Short mmCIF file of C-alpha atoms and ligand atoms in Angstrom, two decimals:
data_model
loop_
_atom_site.label_atom_id
_atom_site.label_comp_id
_atom_site.label_asym_id
_atom_site.label_seq_id
_atom_site.Cartn_x
_atom_site.Cartn_y
_atom_site.Cartn_z
CA MET S 222 33.38 -20.57 159.18
CA THR S 223 32.49 -16.78 159.13
CA LEU S 224 34.04 -14.26 156.22
CA LEU S 225 34.17 -10.67 157.05
CA ASP S 226 34.75 -8.69 154.12
CA PRO S 227 33.23 -5.21 153.31
CA ARG S 228 33.99 -6.06 149.78
CA TRP S 229 32.07 -9.33 150.04
CA GLY S 230 28.89 -9.46 147.58
CA LYS S 231 30.40 -6.35 145.66
CA PRO S 232 31.35 -7.16 142.12
CA VAL S 233 35.00 -8.22 141.41
CA VAL S 234 36.23 -5.57 139.04
CA ARG S 235 39.07 -3.22 138.76
CA GLN S 236 37.01 -0.10 138.60
CA THR S 237 34.70 0.03 141.81
CA PRO S 238 33.46 3.59 141.92
CA GLY S 239 33.87 5.37 145.38
CA SER S 240 36.51 2.59 146.88
CA GLY S 241 39.87 1.81 146.22
CA LEU S 242 41.08 -1.69 145.01
CA ASN S 243 41.91 -4.47 147.09
CA GLY S 244 45.58 -5.83 146.82
CA THR S 245 44.09 -9.00 144.45
CA SER S 246 42.00 -7.01 142.45
CA ALA S 247 44.93 -4.51 141.24
CA SER S 248 47.45 -7.30 140.79
CA LEU S 249 48.51 -8.90 137.53
CA GLY S 250 48.26 -12.42 138.97
CA VAL S 251 51.66 -13.31 137.77
CA LEU S 252 53.03 -16.34 139.26
CA MET S 253 56.81 -16.23 139.50
CA GLY S 254 57.38 -19.33 141.54
CA ASN S 255 60.01 -21.41 140.23
CA VAL S 256 62.45 -18.80 138.90
CA PHE S 257 62.78 -17.59 142.64
CA ARG S 258 66.74 -16.83 143.01
CA ARG S 259 67.13 -18.56 146.45
CA THR S 260 67.09 -21.95 146.85
CA SER S 261 66.37 -22.18 150.49
CA GLY S 262 64.83 -20.67 153.18
CA ARG S 263 60.92 -19.92 154.26
CA GLY S 264 60.44 -17.63 150.79
CA TRP S 265 61.26 -20.79 148.51
CA ARG S 266 59.65 -23.46 150.29
CA LEU S 267 56.25 -21.31 150.21
CA ARG S 268 56.73 -20.80 146.35
CA ARG S 269 57.62 -24.38 145.66
CA ARG S 270 54.57 -25.61 147.48
CA SER S 271 52.55 -22.88 145.89
CA MET S 272 53.69 -23.84 142.47
CA GLU S 273 52.88 -27.64 143.42
CA LEU S 274 49.05 -26.60 144.28
CA TRP S 275 48.15 -24.21 141.85
CA PRO S 276 47.33 -27.14 139.39
CA ARG S 277 44.94 -28.69 141.90
CA TRP S 278 43.88 -25.45 142.72
CA VAL S 279 42.94 -24.37 139.36
CA LYS S 280 41.13 -27.73 138.33
CA ALA S 281 38.90 -27.65 141.58
CA LEU S 282 38.10 -23.79 140.91
CA GLN S 283 37.02 -24.77 137.29
CA GLU S 284 34.10 -26.08 138.62
CA PHE S 285 33.11 -22.88 139.92
CA GLU S 286 34.38 -20.73 136.80
CA ALA S 287 35.14 -22.64 133.75
CA CYS S 288 37.61 -19.93 132.49
CA VAL S 289 40.06 -19.90 135.46
CA THR S 290 43.29 -21.23 133.75
CA LEU S 291 46.66 -21.32 134.58
CA GLN S 292 48.18 -19.49 131.74
CA THR S 293 52.03 -21.21 131.57
CA GLY S 294 55.42 -19.79 130.14
CA LEU S 295 57.29 -17.03 131.78
CA LEU S 296 60.09 -15.52 130.27
CA GLN S 297 62.52 -13.27 132.32
CA ILE S 298 64.73 -11.07 130.02
CA ALA S 299 68.43 -11.02 131.55
CA ALA S 300 69.58 -7.62 131.77
CA ASP S 301 73.54 -8.34 131.50
CA GLN S 302 75.96 -10.64 131.37
CA GLU S 303 76.09 -11.12 135.00
CA SER S 304 72.43 -11.94 135.29
CA ALA S 305 72.70 -14.13 132.35
CA ALA S 306 75.20 -16.30 134.33
CA ARG S 307 72.86 -16.31 137.35
CA MET S 308 70.22 -17.73 135.07
CA ALA S 309 72.49 -20.44 133.71
CA VAL S 310 72.83 -21.69 137.23
CA LEU S 311 69.07 -21.45 138.13
CA ALA S 312 68.37 -23.29 134.89
CA GLU S 313 70.94 -26.07 135.38
CA GLN S 314 69.66 -26.66 138.85
CA ARG S 315 66.07 -26.52 138.04
CA SER S 316 65.65 -28.27 134.78
CA ASP S 317 63.16 -30.49 136.48
CA LEU S 318 60.93 -27.53 137.64
CA GLY S 319 60.87 -26.56 133.77
CA LEU S 320 63.74 -23.56 133.64
CA GLU S 321 65.53 -23.48 130.58
CA LEU S 322 67.97 -21.03 129.39
CA GLN S 323 67.41 -19.16 125.91
CA THR S 324 69.93 -17.59 124.02
CA SER S 325 69.41 -14.03 122.44
CA GLU S 326 68.71 -15.81 118.80
CA GLN S 327 65.91 -18.03 120.46
CA VAL S 328 64.08 -15.06 121.81
CA ARG S 329 64.73 -12.54 118.99
CA SER S 330 61.54 -13.05 117.19
CA ILE S 331 59.90 -11.95 120.70
CA TRP S 332 61.94 -9.45 122.13
CA PRO S 333 64.78 -8.27 119.96
CA THR S 334 66.73 -6.11 122.72
CA ALA S 335 67.31 -9.71 124.90
CA LEU S 336 71.06 -9.06 123.81
CA HIS S 337 72.03 -11.36 126.90
CA GLY S 338 69.59 -14.02 126.52
CA ALA S 339 66.58 -15.25 128.93
CA LEU S 340 65.37 -17.56 131.49
CA LEU S 341 62.05 -19.61 130.45
CA SER S 342 60.21 -21.11 133.12
CA LYS S 343 57.71 -23.41 131.56
CA ALA S 344 55.49 -23.93 134.76
CA ASP S 345 55.46 -20.40 135.93
CA GLY S 346 53.01 -18.20 134.65
CA ARG S 347 49.73 -16.30 135.46
CA ILE S 348 46.47 -16.45 136.72
CA ASP S 349 43.69 -13.88 136.06
CA PRO S 350 42.95 -12.52 139.54
CA LEU S 351 39.57 -11.34 139.05
CA GLN S 352 38.24 -14.61 137.50
CA LEU S 353 40.24 -16.38 140.52
CA GLN S 354 38.50 -14.18 143.44
CA THR S 355 34.95 -14.93 141.45
CA ALA S 356 35.83 -18.72 141.71
CA LEU S 357 37.07 -18.52 145.14
CA ARG S 358 33.82 -16.72 146.49
CA GLN S 359 31.77 -19.43 145.07
CA ALA S 360 33.97 -22.23 146.40
CA LEU S 361 33.68 -20.91 149.92
CA VAL S 362 29.84 -20.72 149.70
CA ARG S 363 30.01 -24.21 148.54
CA GLN S 364 32.14 -25.17 151.28
CA GLY S 365 29.89 -23.75 153.88
CA ALA S 366 31.28 -20.34 154.78
CA GLN S 367 29.01 -17.77 155.85
CA PRO S 368 30.07 -14.26 154.32
CA ILE S 369 29.29 -10.93 155.91
CA SER S 370 29.80 -7.76 153.96
CA SER S 371 31.19 -5.84 156.64
CA HIS S 372 34.22 -3.94 158.18
CA VAL S 373 35.91 -5.43 161.43
CA VAL S 374 36.29 -2.66 163.59
CA GLN S 375 37.52 -4.60 166.99
CA LEU S 376 39.00 -7.98 168.37
CA GLU S 377 38.04 -8.80 171.73
CA ARG S 378 39.33 -12.14 173.67
CA HIS S 379 36.81 -13.59 175.77
CA GLY S 380 37.94 -16.33 177.86
CA SER S 381 39.17 -19.04 175.23
CA ARG S 382 37.03 -17.65 172.42
CA TRP S 383 36.89 -14.39 170.42
CA ARG S 384 34.71 -11.31 169.87
CA VAL S 385 34.55 -9.69 166.59
CA HIS S 386 33.02 -6.31 166.39
CA HIS S 387 31.24 -5.18 163.06
CA ALA S 388 31.21 -1.66 161.78
CA GLU S 389 27.38 -1.87 162.08
CA GLY S 390 27.57 -2.14 165.88
CA HIS S 391 26.99 -5.90 166.26
CA SER S 392 29.09 -8.48 167.12
CA THR S 393 29.81 -12.40 166.52
CA CYS S 394 31.82 -15.06 168.81
CA HIS S 395 34.33 -17.35 167.07
CA ASP S 396 36.92 -20.09 168.38
CA GLY S 397 39.67 -18.67 166.36
CA VAL S 398 39.99 -15.68 164.14
CA VAL S 399 42.44 -15.56 161.15
CA ILE S 400 43.37 -11.84 160.27
CA CYS S 401 43.93 -11.70 156.46
CA ALA S 402 43.31 -7.59 156.23
CA GLY S 403 46.33 -6.49 154.13
CA LEU S 404 47.11 -2.86 155.63
CA SER S 405 44.40 -2.82 158.18
CA THR S 406 46.23 -5.84 159.91
CA SER S 407 48.38 -3.46 162.09
CA GLU S 408 45.36 -1.54 163.66
CA LEU S 409 43.06 -4.50 164.56
CA LEU S 410 46.06 -6.07 166.36
CA GLU S 411 47.36 -3.06 167.96
CA PRO S 412 44.58 -2.70 170.91
CA LEU S 413 45.38 -6.61 171.69
CA GLY S 414 48.71 -5.46 172.40
CA HIS S 415 50.68 -7.15 169.12
CA SER S 416 52.72 -4.68 167.25
CA LEU S 417 53.07 -5.15 163.42
CA PRO S 418 53.86 -2.37 161.51
CA ILE S 419 52.94 -2.68 157.46
CA SER S 420 53.92 -0.02 155.11
CA PRO S 421 51.73 0.53 151.59
CA VAL S 422 53.83 0.26 148.49
CA LEU S 423 51.89 1.50 145.70
CA GLY S 424 51.49 -0.12 142.09
CA GLN S 425 50.32 1.19 138.75
CA ALA S 426 49.24 -0.83 136.01
CA LEU S 427 48.10 -0.27 132.47
CA MET S 428 45.90 -2.01 129.89
CA LEU S 429 47.53 -1.18 126.51
CA GLN S 430 45.90 -1.29 123.16
CA LEU S 431 48.50 -2.02 120.68
CA GLN S 432 48.21 0.22 116.96
CA GLU S 433 51.13 -1.80 115.67
CA GLY S 434 53.48 -4.67 116.64
CA PRO S 435 53.18 -8.52 117.16
CA ALA S 436 49.83 -9.39 115.05
CA ASN S 437 49.07 -12.19 117.58
CA TRP S 438 50.88 -13.83 120.54
CA SER S 439 51.03 -17.06 119.33
CA ASN S 440 55.26 -17.75 120.20
CA TRP S 441 54.64 -15.53 123.18
CA PRO S 442 55.15 -16.58 126.60
CA ALA S 443 52.01 -15.91 129.05
CA VAL S 444 54.19 -13.48 130.78
CA LEU S 445 57.35 -11.61 129.72
CA VAL S 446 59.56 -9.94 132.53
CA ASP S 447 61.95 -6.95 131.53
CA GLN S 448 63.67 -5.17 134.08
CA GLY S 449 61.14 -6.25 136.69
CA PHE S 450 58.10 -5.34 134.57
CA ASN S 451 55.58 -7.63 133.44
CA LEU S 452 54.34 -7.98 129.93
CA ILE S 453 50.85 -10.14 129.75
CA PRO S 454 49.40 -10.56 126.43
CA VAL S 455 45.37 -10.67 127.11
CA GLY S 456 43.93 -10.68 123.82
CA PRO S 457 44.50 -9.80 120.14
CA GLY S 458 46.83 -6.50 120.25
CA ARG S 459 46.16 -5.91 123.98
CA LEU S 460 48.67 -6.31 126.78
CA LEU S 461 48.56 -5.65 130.50
CA LEU S 462 51.99 -3.71 131.81
CA GLY S 463 52.84 -3.49 135.36
CA ALA S 464 53.53 -2.82 137.83
CA THR S 465 55.23 0.14 139.34
CA VAL S 466 56.81 -0.12 142.86
CA GLU S 467 56.08 3.09 145.01
CA PRO S 468 56.73 3.25 148.25
CA GLY S 469 53.48 5.07 150.13
CA THR S 470 49.91 5.56 148.96
CA ASP S 471 50.66 8.29 146.10
CA ALA S 472 50.62 7.65 142.41
CA ALA S 473 53.47 9.56 140.61
CA ASP S 474 53.92 10.05 137.02
CA ASP S 475 57.78 9.28 136.66
CA PRO S 476 57.57 5.81 137.41
CA LEU S 477 54.51 5.38 135.30
CA ALA S 478 56.42 6.86 132.43
CA LEU S 479 59.61 4.66 133.41
CA MET S 480 57.52 1.80 133.37
CA ARG S 481 55.97 2.76 130.14
CA ASN S 482 59.27 3.00 127.76
CA LEU S 483 61.00 0.33 129.98
CA ASN S 484 63.70 2.60 130.99
CA ASP S 485 64.08 3.67 127.53
CA SER S 486 64.21 0.18 125.95
CA ALA S 487 60.72 -0.29 124.90
CA PRO S 488 59.97 -0.85 121.37
CA ASP S 489 58.18 1.36 119.30
CA TRP S 490 54.94 -0.84 119.14
CA LEU S 491 54.92 -0.55 122.77
CA ARG S 492 55.63 3.29 123.24
CA HIS S 493 52.80 3.93 120.81
CA ALA S 494 50.16 1.79 122.17
CA THR S 495 47.13 3.61 123.63
CA VAL S 496 46.27 3.16 127.28
CA ILE S 497 42.74 1.85 127.68
CA GLU S 498 42.80 1.34 131.71
CA HIS S 499 45.07 2.38 134.21
CA TRP S 500 44.72 1.43 137.82
CA SER S 501 46.74 1.39 140.81
CA GLY S 502 46.86 -0.67 144.13
CA LEU S 503 48.58 -0.86 147.49
CA ARG S 504 50.64 -3.57 148.53
CA ALA S 505 51.05 -4.41 152.00
CA ARG S 506 54.98 -4.50 153.11
CA PRO S 507 55.61 -5.80 156.52
CA VAL S 508 58.23 -3.42 158.25
CA GLU S 509 61.80 -4.73 158.80
CA ARG S 510 60.70 -8.45 158.42
CA PRO S 511 60.56 -10.49 155.44
CA ALA S 512 56.82 -10.89 153.70
CA PRO S 513 54.81 -12.85 154.17
CA VAL S 514 53.78 -12.43 157.86
CA LEU S 515 52.23 -16.08 158.80
CA GLU S 516 52.21 -16.03 162.68
CA VAL S 517 49.94 -17.29 165.40
CA LEU S 518 50.12 -14.42 168.15
CA GLU S 519 47.82 -15.97 170.76
CA PRO S 520 46.02 -19.16 170.74
CA GLY S 521 43.17 -18.87 168.35
CA LEU S 522 44.52 -15.65 166.82
CA ILE S 523 46.23 -15.99 163.58
CA VAL S 524 47.98 -13.69 161.13
CA ALA S 525 48.45 -14.05 157.19
CA SER S 526 48.90 -10.92 156.04
CA GLY S 527 51.73 -8.54 154.63
CA LEU S 528 52.09 -10.85 151.45
CA TYR S 529 53.49 -7.66 149.76
CA ARG S 530 54.43 -8.59 146.20
CA ASN S 531 53.40 -11.84 146.05
CA GLY S 532 50.27 -12.50 147.45
CA VAL S 533 48.30 -13.96 144.51
CA LEU S 534 51.16 -16.44 143.79
CA LEU S 535 51.52 -17.54 147.36
CA ALA S 536 47.77 -17.83 147.99
CA PRO S 537 47.65 -21.63 148.16
CA ALA S 538 50.45 -22.29 150.41
CA THR S 539 49.29 -19.38 152.94
CA ALA S 540 45.94 -21.22 152.58
CA GLU S 541 47.58 -24.36 153.45
CA TRP S 542 49.60 -22.98 156.32
CA ILE S 543 46.42 -21.31 157.68
CA SER S 544 44.57 -24.81 157.24
CA THR S 545 47.12 -26.70 159.19
CA GLU S 546 47.21 -24.02 161.92
CA LEU S 547 43.55 -24.35 162.73
CA GLN S 548 43.66 -27.92 162.85
CA ASN S 549 46.44 -27.71 165.47
CA ALA S 550 44.67 -25.11 167.34
C1 FAD R 230 49.51 -3.32 141.06
C2 FAD R 230 50.07 -4.60 141.92
C3 FAD R 230 50.45 -5.69 140.87
C4 FAD R 230 50.66 -6.84 141.81
N1 FAD R 230 51.02 -7.77 140.98
C5 FAD R 230 51.32 -9.03 141.74
C6 FAD R 230 51.25 -10.37 140.90
O1 FAD R 230 51.41 -10.03 139.50
N2 FAD R 230 51.67 -11.21 141.55
C7 FAD R 230 51.40 -11.79 142.82
O2 FAD R 230 51.46 -12.62 143.33
N3 FAD R 230 50.73 -10.53 143.60
C8 FAD R 230 51.05 -9.51 142.80
N4 FAD R 230 50.70 -8.10 143.76
C9 FAD R 230 50.76 -8.52 145.36
C10 FAD R 230 49.28 -9.06 145.56
O3 FAD R 230 48.09 -8.13 144.85
C11 FAD R 230 49.06 -9.09 147.30
O4 FAD R 230 50.44 -9.69 148.01
C12 FAD R 230 47.93 -9.62 147.55
O5 FAD R 230 46.64 -9.17 146.81
C13 FAD R 230 47.60 -9.49 148.97
O6 FAD R 230 46.64 -10.34 149.32
P1 FAD R 230 45.69 -10.10 150.62
O7 FAD R 230 44.48 -11.07 150.47
O8 FAD R 230 46.52 -10.21 151.87
O9 FAD R 230 45.10 -8.49 150.65
P2 FAD R 230 44.01 -7.88 149.73
O10 FAD R 230 43.73 -8.41 148.29
O11 FAD R 230 44.60 -6.53 149.91
O12 FAD R 230 43.00 -8.11 150.94
C14 FAD R 230 42.72 -7.37 151.86
C15 FAD R 230 41.29 -7.66 152.12
O13 FAD R 230 40.91 -7.41 154.00
C16 FAD R 230 39.74 -6.49 153.85
N5 FAD R 230 39.71 -5.66 154.52
C17 FAD R 230 40.61 -4.81 155.39
N6 FAD R 230 40.28 -4.30 156.56
C18 FAD R 230 39.12 -5.17 156.76
C19 FAD R 230 38.65 -5.03 158.10
N7 FAD R 230 39.10 -4.22 159.06
N8 FAD R 230 37.41 -5.88 158.32
C20 FAD R 230 37.42 -6.79 157.20
N9 FAD R 230 37.95 -7.13 156.14
C21 FAD R 230 38.73 -5.81 155.94
C22 FAD R 230 39.69 -5.59 152.39
O14 FAD R 230 38.40 -5.34 152.28
C23 FAD R 230 40.32 -6.48 151.48
O15 FAD R 230 39.56 -7.31 150.78
C24 FAD R 230 50.33 -6.97 143.23
C25 FAD R 230 49.71 -5.98 143.77
C26 FAD R 230 49.46 -4.83 143.24
C27 FAD R 230 49.27 -3.49 143.77
#
């Protein structure tokens, strides 16, 4: 197996001078699988499967990076009575998956503004996306993958095989190609006669250093979700906050301010926190079709892109789907 990505070999960090972040490095790594609102369909099946596979993946990846862990516990704050009622139904349906309704009293010490209670998902949570990529790279090499640090500029069918043209001018020939190139997927497919519009949706995230507030996070879950924003304790007095959802490629101040004060409901300790890191990244959103795009377009031409807001969560189920398709080819 050959793996082509210009980022291969470069350090997996958030600050890469001169180049933007890939979606995965920008992400927060939140795994919101079991709290998914729908109870049928492809989206739910992929989430269920990923949540089943994650513990196995983490165990296997710890061989390469001992620090890779599944940080579990996700607390979703109910915005109003209606969403509390929806959460109650979900908690009842999925108690076997670790969902449990919490009263406002139960979460008061963590989040006093949770007036309508919250939904606790014991198995959802987070994985550090930088540690994950570092471990995956090593695992790929161990599995015999041949990485090439290069940009693919063109794909060409040659009988039953595929010629892959690299930016440096040379090319390689393969039995099949799997395109996981995020926003670049459309431009690789267009010359082959496949239209797959994918639009960028920017996300901003912050690393905060608290001056006051929770002295430690011992009673906190791995992730607290309020109004769609994730608060993730990452160390004493340190918290990740993200992410904004901004169609297009430009970062704006208003959504960032909105996130920082949680629509005017943020506790003082959060408002007064100091920003020590601020980054943004682009999500790849399929146009007029649901995310993700998992499709075999021609024999040997597989697309696994457009993972939009859940690419980290869906990584195991996506990889499993690709593996099955390659075996069937
Ligand atoms: C701020 C932010 C927060 C997020 N938080 C979460 C979260 O908490 N949980 C979650 O599940 N998801 C989250 N996401 C979404 C998640 O990051 C993406 O869905 C996921 O990273 C997509 O993975 P990917 O491999 O498809 O794309 P990417 O990670 O973007 O990787 C695409 C790769 O393709 C390479 N590439 C591009 N063009 C070419 C080419 N022509 N030739 C060779 N290589 C090429 C790039 O170099 C890149 O490495 C977040 C996204 C953002 C921006």
